[in-house]
XYZ file of C-alpha atoms in Angstrom:
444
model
C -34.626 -16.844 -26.361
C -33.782 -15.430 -22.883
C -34.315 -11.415 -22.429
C -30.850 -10.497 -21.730
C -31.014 -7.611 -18.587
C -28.963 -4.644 -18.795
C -27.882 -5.197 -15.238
C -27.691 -8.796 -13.430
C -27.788 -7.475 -9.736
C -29.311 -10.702 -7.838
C -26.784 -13.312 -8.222
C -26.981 -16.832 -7.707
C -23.169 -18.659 -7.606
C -22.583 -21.757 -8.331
C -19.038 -23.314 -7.026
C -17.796 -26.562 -8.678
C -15.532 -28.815 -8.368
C -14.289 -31.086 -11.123
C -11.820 -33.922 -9.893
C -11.243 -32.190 -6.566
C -12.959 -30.913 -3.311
C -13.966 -27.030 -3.355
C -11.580 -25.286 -0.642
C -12.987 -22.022 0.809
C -10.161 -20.040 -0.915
C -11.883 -21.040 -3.879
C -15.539 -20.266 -2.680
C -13.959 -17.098 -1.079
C -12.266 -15.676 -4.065
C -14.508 -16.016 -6.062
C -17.608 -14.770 -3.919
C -15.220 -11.949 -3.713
C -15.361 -11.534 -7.353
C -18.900 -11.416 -7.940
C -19.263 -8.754 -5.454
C -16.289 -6.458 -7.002
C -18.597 -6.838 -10.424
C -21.206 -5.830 -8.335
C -23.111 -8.414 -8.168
C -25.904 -8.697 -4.973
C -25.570 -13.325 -3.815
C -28.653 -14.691 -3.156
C -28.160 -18.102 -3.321
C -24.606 -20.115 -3.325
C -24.915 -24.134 -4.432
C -21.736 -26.073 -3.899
C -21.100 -28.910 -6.498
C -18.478 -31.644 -6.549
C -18.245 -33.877 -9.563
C -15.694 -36.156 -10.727
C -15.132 -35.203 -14.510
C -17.953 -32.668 -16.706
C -21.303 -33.520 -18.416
C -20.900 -32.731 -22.115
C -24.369 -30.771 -22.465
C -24.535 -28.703 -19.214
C -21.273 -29.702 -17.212
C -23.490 -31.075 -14.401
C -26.130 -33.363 -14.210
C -29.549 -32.969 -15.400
C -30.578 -33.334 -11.844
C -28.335 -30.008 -10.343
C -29.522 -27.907 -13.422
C -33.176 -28.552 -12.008
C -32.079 -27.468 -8.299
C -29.982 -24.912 -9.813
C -33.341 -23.646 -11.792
C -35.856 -24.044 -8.515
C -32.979 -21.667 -6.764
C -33.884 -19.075 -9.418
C -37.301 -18.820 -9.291
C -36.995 -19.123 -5.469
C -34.660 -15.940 -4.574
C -35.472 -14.075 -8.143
C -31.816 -13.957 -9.165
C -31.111 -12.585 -12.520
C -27.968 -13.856 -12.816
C -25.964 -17.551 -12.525
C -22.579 -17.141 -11.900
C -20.410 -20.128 -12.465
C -17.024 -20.293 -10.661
C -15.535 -22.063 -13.563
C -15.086 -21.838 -17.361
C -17.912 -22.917 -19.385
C -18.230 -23.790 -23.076
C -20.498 -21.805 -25.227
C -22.337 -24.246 -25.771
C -22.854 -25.409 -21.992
C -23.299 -21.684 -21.358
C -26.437 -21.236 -24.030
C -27.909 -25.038 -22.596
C -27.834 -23.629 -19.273
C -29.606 -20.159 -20.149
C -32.262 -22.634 -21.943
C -32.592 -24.726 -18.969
C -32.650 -22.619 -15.804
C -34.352 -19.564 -17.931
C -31.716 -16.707 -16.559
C -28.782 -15.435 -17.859
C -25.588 -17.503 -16.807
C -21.919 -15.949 -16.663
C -18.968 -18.378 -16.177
C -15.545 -16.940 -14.885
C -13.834 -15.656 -17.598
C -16.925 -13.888 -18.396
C -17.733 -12.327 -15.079
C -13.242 -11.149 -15.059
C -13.763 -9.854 -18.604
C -16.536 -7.693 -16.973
C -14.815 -6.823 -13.788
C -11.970 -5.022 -16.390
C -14.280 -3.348 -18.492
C -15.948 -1.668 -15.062
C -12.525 -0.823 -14.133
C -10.273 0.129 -17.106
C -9.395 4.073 -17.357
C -6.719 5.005 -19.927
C -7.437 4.522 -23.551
C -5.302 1.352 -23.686
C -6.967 -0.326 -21.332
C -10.246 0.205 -22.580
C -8.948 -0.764 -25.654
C -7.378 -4.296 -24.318
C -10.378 -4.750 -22.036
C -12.931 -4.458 -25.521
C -10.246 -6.952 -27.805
C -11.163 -9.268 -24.906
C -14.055 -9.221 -24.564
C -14.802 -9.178 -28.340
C -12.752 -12.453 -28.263
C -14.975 -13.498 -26.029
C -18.438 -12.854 -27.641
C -17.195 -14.120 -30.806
C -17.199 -17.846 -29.455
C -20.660 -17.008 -27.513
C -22.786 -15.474 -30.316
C -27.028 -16.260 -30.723
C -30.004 -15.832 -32.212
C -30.797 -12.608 -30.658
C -33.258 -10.990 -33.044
C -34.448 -12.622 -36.766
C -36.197 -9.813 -38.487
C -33.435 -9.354 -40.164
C -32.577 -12.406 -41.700
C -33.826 -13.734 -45.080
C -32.707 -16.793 -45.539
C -35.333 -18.492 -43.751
C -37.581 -17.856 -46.672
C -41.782 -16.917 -47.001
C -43.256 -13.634 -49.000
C -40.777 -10.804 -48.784
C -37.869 -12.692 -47.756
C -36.594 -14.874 -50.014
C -33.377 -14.813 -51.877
C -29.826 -14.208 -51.182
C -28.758 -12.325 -47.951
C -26.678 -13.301 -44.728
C -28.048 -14.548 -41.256
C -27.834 -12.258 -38.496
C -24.638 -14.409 -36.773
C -22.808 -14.171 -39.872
C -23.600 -10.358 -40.149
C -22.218 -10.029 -36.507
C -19.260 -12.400 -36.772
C -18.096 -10.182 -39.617
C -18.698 -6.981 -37.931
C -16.518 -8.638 -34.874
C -14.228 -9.457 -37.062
C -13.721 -5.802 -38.235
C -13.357 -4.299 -34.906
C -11.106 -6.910 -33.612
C -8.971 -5.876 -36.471
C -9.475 -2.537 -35.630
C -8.312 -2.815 -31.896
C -4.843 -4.614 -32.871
C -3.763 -2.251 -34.783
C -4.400 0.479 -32.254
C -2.724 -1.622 -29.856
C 0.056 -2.387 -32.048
C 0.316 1.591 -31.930
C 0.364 1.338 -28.251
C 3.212 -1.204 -28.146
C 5.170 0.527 -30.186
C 4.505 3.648 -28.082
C 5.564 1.564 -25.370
C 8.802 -0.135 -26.749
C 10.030 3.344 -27.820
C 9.817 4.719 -23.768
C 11.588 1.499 -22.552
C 14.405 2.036 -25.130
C 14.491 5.340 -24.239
C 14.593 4.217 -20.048
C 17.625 1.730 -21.103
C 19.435 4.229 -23.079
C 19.472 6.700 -19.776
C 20.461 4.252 -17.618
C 17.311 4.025 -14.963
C 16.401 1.100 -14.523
C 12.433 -0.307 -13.788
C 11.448 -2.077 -10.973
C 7.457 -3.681 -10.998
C 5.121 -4.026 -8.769
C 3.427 -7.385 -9.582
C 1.399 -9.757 -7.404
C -2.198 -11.369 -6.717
C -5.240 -9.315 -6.526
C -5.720 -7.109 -3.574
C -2.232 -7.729 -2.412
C -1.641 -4.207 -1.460
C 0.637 -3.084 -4.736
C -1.208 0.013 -5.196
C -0.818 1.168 -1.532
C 2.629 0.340 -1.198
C 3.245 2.222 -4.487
C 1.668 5.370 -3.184
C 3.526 4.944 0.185
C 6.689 5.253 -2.089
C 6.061 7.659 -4.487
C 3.380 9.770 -2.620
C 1.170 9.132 -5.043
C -2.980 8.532 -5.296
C -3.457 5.934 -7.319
C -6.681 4.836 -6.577
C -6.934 2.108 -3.827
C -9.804 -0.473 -2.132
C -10.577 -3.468 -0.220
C -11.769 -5.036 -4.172
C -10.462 -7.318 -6.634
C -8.182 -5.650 -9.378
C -9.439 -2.382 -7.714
C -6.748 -0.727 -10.774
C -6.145 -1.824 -13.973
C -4.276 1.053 -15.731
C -0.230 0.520 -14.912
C 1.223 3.759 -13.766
C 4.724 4.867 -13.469
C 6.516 6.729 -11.399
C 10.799 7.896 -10.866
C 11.337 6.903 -7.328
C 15.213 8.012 -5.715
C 17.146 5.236 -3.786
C 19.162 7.702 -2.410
C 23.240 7.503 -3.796
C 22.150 4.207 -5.776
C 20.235 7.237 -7.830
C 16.830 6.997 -9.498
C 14.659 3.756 -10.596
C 10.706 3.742 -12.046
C 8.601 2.033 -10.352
C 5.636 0.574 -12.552
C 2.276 -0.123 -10.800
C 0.853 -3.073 -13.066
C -2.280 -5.059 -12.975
C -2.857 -8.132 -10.552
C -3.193 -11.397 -11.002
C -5.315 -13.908 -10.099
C -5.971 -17.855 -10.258
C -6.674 -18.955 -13.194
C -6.501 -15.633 -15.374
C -8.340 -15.951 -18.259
C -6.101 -16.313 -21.585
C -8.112 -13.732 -23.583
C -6.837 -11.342 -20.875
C -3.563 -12.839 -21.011
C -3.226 -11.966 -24.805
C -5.455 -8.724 -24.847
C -3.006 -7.275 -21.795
C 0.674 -8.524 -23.352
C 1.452 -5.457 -24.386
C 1.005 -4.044 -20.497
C 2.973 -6.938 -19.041
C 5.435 -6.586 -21.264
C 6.206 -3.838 -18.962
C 6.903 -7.083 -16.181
C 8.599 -8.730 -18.577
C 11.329 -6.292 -19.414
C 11.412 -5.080 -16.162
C 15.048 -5.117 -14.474
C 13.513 -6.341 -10.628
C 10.010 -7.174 -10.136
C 8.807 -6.758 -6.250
C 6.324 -9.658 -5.561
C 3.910 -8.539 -3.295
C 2.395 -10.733 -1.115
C -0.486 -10.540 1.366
C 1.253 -11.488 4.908
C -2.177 -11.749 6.704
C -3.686 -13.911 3.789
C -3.978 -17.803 5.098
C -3.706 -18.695 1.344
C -0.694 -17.008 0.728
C 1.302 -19.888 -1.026
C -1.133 -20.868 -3.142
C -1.351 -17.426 -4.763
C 2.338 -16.528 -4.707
C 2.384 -19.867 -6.962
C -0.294 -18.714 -9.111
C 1.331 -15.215 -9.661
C 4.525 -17.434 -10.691
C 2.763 -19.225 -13.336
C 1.420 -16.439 -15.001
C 4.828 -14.754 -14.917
C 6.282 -18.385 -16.564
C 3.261 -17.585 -18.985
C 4.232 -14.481 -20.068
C 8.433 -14.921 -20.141
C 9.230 -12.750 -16.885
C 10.103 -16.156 -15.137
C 13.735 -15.004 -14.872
C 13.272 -11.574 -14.060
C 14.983 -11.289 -10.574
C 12.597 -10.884 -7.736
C 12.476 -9.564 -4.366
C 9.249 -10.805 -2.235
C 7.429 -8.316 0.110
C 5.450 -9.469 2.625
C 2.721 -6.655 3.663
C 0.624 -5.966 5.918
C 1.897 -7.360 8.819
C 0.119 -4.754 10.923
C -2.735 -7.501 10.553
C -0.579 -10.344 10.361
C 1.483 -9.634 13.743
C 4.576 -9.620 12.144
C 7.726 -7.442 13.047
C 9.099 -5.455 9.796
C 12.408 -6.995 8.862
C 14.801 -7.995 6.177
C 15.784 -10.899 4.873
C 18.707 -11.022 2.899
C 18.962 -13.407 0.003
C 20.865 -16.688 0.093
C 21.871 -18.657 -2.727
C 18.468 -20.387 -4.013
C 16.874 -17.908 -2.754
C 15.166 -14.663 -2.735
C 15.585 -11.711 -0.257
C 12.053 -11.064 1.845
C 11.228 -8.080 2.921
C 8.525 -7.459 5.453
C 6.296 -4.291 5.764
C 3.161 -2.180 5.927
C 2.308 -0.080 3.254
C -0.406 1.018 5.704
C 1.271 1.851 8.718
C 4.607 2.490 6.847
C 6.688 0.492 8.898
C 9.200 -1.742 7.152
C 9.760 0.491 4.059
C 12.913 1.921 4.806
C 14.011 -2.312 4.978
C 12.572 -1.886 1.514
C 15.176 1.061 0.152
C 17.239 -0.961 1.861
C 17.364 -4.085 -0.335
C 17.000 -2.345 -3.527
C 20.234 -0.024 -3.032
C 21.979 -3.837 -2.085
C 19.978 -4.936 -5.721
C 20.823 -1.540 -7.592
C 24.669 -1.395 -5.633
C 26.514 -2.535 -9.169
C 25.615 0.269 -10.392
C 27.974 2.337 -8.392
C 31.499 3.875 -8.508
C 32.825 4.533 -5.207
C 35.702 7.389 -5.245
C 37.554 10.383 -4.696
C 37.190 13.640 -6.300
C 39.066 16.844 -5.687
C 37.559 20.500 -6.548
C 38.694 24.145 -6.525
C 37.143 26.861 -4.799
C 35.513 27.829 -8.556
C 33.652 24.546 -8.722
C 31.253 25.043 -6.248
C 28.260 24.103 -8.691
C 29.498 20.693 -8.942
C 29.886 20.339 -5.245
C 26.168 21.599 -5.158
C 24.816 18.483 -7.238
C 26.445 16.262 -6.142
C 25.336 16.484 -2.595
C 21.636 17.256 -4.769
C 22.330 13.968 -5.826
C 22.986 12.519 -1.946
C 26.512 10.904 -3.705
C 28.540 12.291 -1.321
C 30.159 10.183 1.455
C 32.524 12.535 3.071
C 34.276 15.765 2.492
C 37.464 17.642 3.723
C 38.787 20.892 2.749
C 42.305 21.005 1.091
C 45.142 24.294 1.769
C 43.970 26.113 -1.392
C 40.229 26.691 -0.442
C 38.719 23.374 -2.346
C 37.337 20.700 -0.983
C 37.476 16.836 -1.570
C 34.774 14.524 -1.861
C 34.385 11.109 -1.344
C 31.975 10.269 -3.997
C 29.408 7.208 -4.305
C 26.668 7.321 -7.214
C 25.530 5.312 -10.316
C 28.299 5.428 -12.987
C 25.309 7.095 -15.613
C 25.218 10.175 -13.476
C 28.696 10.307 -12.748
C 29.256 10.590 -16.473
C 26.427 12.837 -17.127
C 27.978 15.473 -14.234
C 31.559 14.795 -15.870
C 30.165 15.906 -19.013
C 27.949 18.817 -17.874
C 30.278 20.480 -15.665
C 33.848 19.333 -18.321
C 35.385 18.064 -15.285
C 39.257 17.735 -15.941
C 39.485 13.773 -15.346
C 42.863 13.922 -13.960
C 40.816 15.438 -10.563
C 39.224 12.468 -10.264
C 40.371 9.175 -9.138
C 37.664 5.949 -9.164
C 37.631 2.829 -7.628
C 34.561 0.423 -7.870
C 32.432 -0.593 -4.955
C 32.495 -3.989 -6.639
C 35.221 -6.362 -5.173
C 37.924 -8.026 -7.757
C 37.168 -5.173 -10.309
C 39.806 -3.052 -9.272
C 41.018 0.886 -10.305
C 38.425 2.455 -12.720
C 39.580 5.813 -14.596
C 37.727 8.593 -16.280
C 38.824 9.197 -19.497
C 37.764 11.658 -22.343
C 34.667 9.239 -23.188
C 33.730 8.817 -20.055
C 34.423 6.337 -17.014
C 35.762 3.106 -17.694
């Protein structure tokens, strides 16, 4: 049996390719990876093989070169760029004598490095767990007694079965604190719908620049850094759009290639937060030379988890390395608007308000309102809430407004302040829909 270390510094990574060529976004990203983990590369092997070996997924021959690299650089640590079996993974450990960590593995540590809140430690553990329980071994025997000889014979359970039942336990355990969680979290997006604001997510690859932009808007410190899935925890924030009134923006997790499905399923109840979003903001690295590739790969896991449909608008950033001027795109039919920006330099982001007030511009009435002298506190909020266009005073000492704002606040002022409705004439800034009244329930 292989001494397991507590930490697996010196790395040796092993890239393979089944049925293709190895690109060097794939060597890249994940070199990348084992160095976020923390990992110290001693030794990379590159490996191209048409379809996988049953025992070890390569042949006998590159386990023996992979094995010489060991002892040569004293790595502690294999790190294979793909996912391995459980069994592969313990014929491996036999064969080149070191520990050996396939991709899902080295992710799965990666998030448990990184998680901060309670529910992500929670989801990051119910992965992992999944995980183990597929990958379990003969660590220790003194335990077990059905192996027989003087003092151990007789009924009792192996040391696996003790720990796949003790898994088995906790896993339960987890999901139904996460169930908690969800529920938790249903109950605040009800509660979001019910006032009216609606949600807008931050989602794209890894190191995409999400967590930057979303301090640039908010003015915010979520923690930021030149790392894969540098934050885990989503984090939410109310964010005005000037007269189009008041969204949250929702920080989530990043993607990657290839995302493991145990973190697919252990994080659902996070990305359900994508999923019921009303406008996700894909954000894309403009100076990245792989770009396309992972804009795809952000799309399938969105497919994966049912936010396919959500509406989209893509932001390009960092086009202060790119070269790029900051502009807007609008959107055609077939397509989505582009946005271009730093979240660095800051340049671009008011193209950014821009094209969500166009998104969020449904939401609006556009009309006329006309106050006495007395109402003053009304005039006061509604230039609070930037919904006035224009004003002129009348003969009598009032005023009238010009008015433009999201129909929930205009209803929630009418109601706070009892505004008589025949003062108020509405017409929407939608085309077609013609003249909208406010009646005793509200506006119609």
């Amino acid at each position: 049996m292989i001494e397991r270390p507590r930490s697996g510094e010196k790395a040796c990574l092993i890239y393979v390719g089944l049925g293709r060529s190895l690109s060097d976004h794939d060597t890249d990203e994940f070199r990348a990876l084992a160095e976020s983990a923390g990992a110290v590369v001693v030794d990379e092997l590159k490996i191209n093989r048409a379809s996988p070996a049953s025992r070890y997924l390569l042949g006998s021959g590159k386990v023996e070169e992979i094995r010489n690299a060991v002892k040569a650089t004293g790595a502690e640590l294999v790190l294979f760029g793909v996912a391995l079996r459980p069994s592969q993974e313990r014929n491996l450990e036999k064969a080149v004598e070191c520990r050996v960590l396939d991709r899902t593995g080295l992710i799965l540590d990666i998030f448990a490095n990184r998680a901060r809140s309670s529910e992500g430690k929670l989801q990051v553990e119910l992965a992992q767990l999944r995980h183990m329980s597929t990958r379990l071994v003969r660590g220790w025997t003194h335990l077990e007694r059905q192996k027989g000889g003087i003092g151990l014979r007789g009924p009792g359970e192996t040391q696996l079965e003790t720990d796949r039942r003790l898994l088995a336990v906790r896993i339960k355990q987890l999901r139904r604190r996460l169930e908690k969680v969800r529920k938790r979290r249903a109950m605040s997006r009800r509660n979001r719908k019910r006032s009216g604001v609606p949600t807008v997510a931050l989602v794209g690859y890894t190191n995409a620049g999400k967590s930057t932009l979303f301090n640039a808007l908010t003015a915010e410190a979520v923690y930021t850094a030149d790392q894969l899935f540098a934050t885990l925890d989503p984090t939410m924030r109310r964010y005005r759009l000037g007269r189009s009134g008041e969204i949250v923006l929702a920080d989530t997790v990043g993607f990657v290639g290839d995302l493991p499905h145990e973190l697919v399923a252990a994080f659902r109840s996070t990305l359900l937060e994508t999923r019921e979003a009303d406008l996700l903001l894909h954000i894309i690295d403009a100076a990245d030379p792989w770009r396309d590739e992972k804009e795809r790969a952000v799309n399938e896991v969105l497919e994966e988890i049912g936010a396919g449909r959500v509406p989209q608008i893509r932001v390009f950033n960092k086009i202060d390395l790119s070269g790029q001027p900051a502009r807007l795109d609008s959107s055609s039919e077939g397509d989505k608007a582009r946005v271009w920006l730093s979240s660095v330099s800051g340049e671009g982001l008011d193209l950014l308000a821009e094209s969500l007030q166009i998104h969020f511009r449904s939401r609006l009435v556009h009309g006329a309102l006309e106050l006495t002298a007395a109402q003053a506190g009304v005039r006061a909020r509604l230039y609070e809430l930037q919904g006035v266009v224009a004003e002129s005073c009348l003969d009598d000492g009032g005023c009238r407004l010009e008015i433009e704002l999201p129909r929930i606040e205009l209803e929630r002022l009418c109601k706070q302040h009892e505004l008589d409705p025949g003062c108020l004439k509405i017409f929407s800034c939608e085309p077609n829909e013609g003249f909208l009244q406010l009646r005793a329930g509200g506006v119609r």
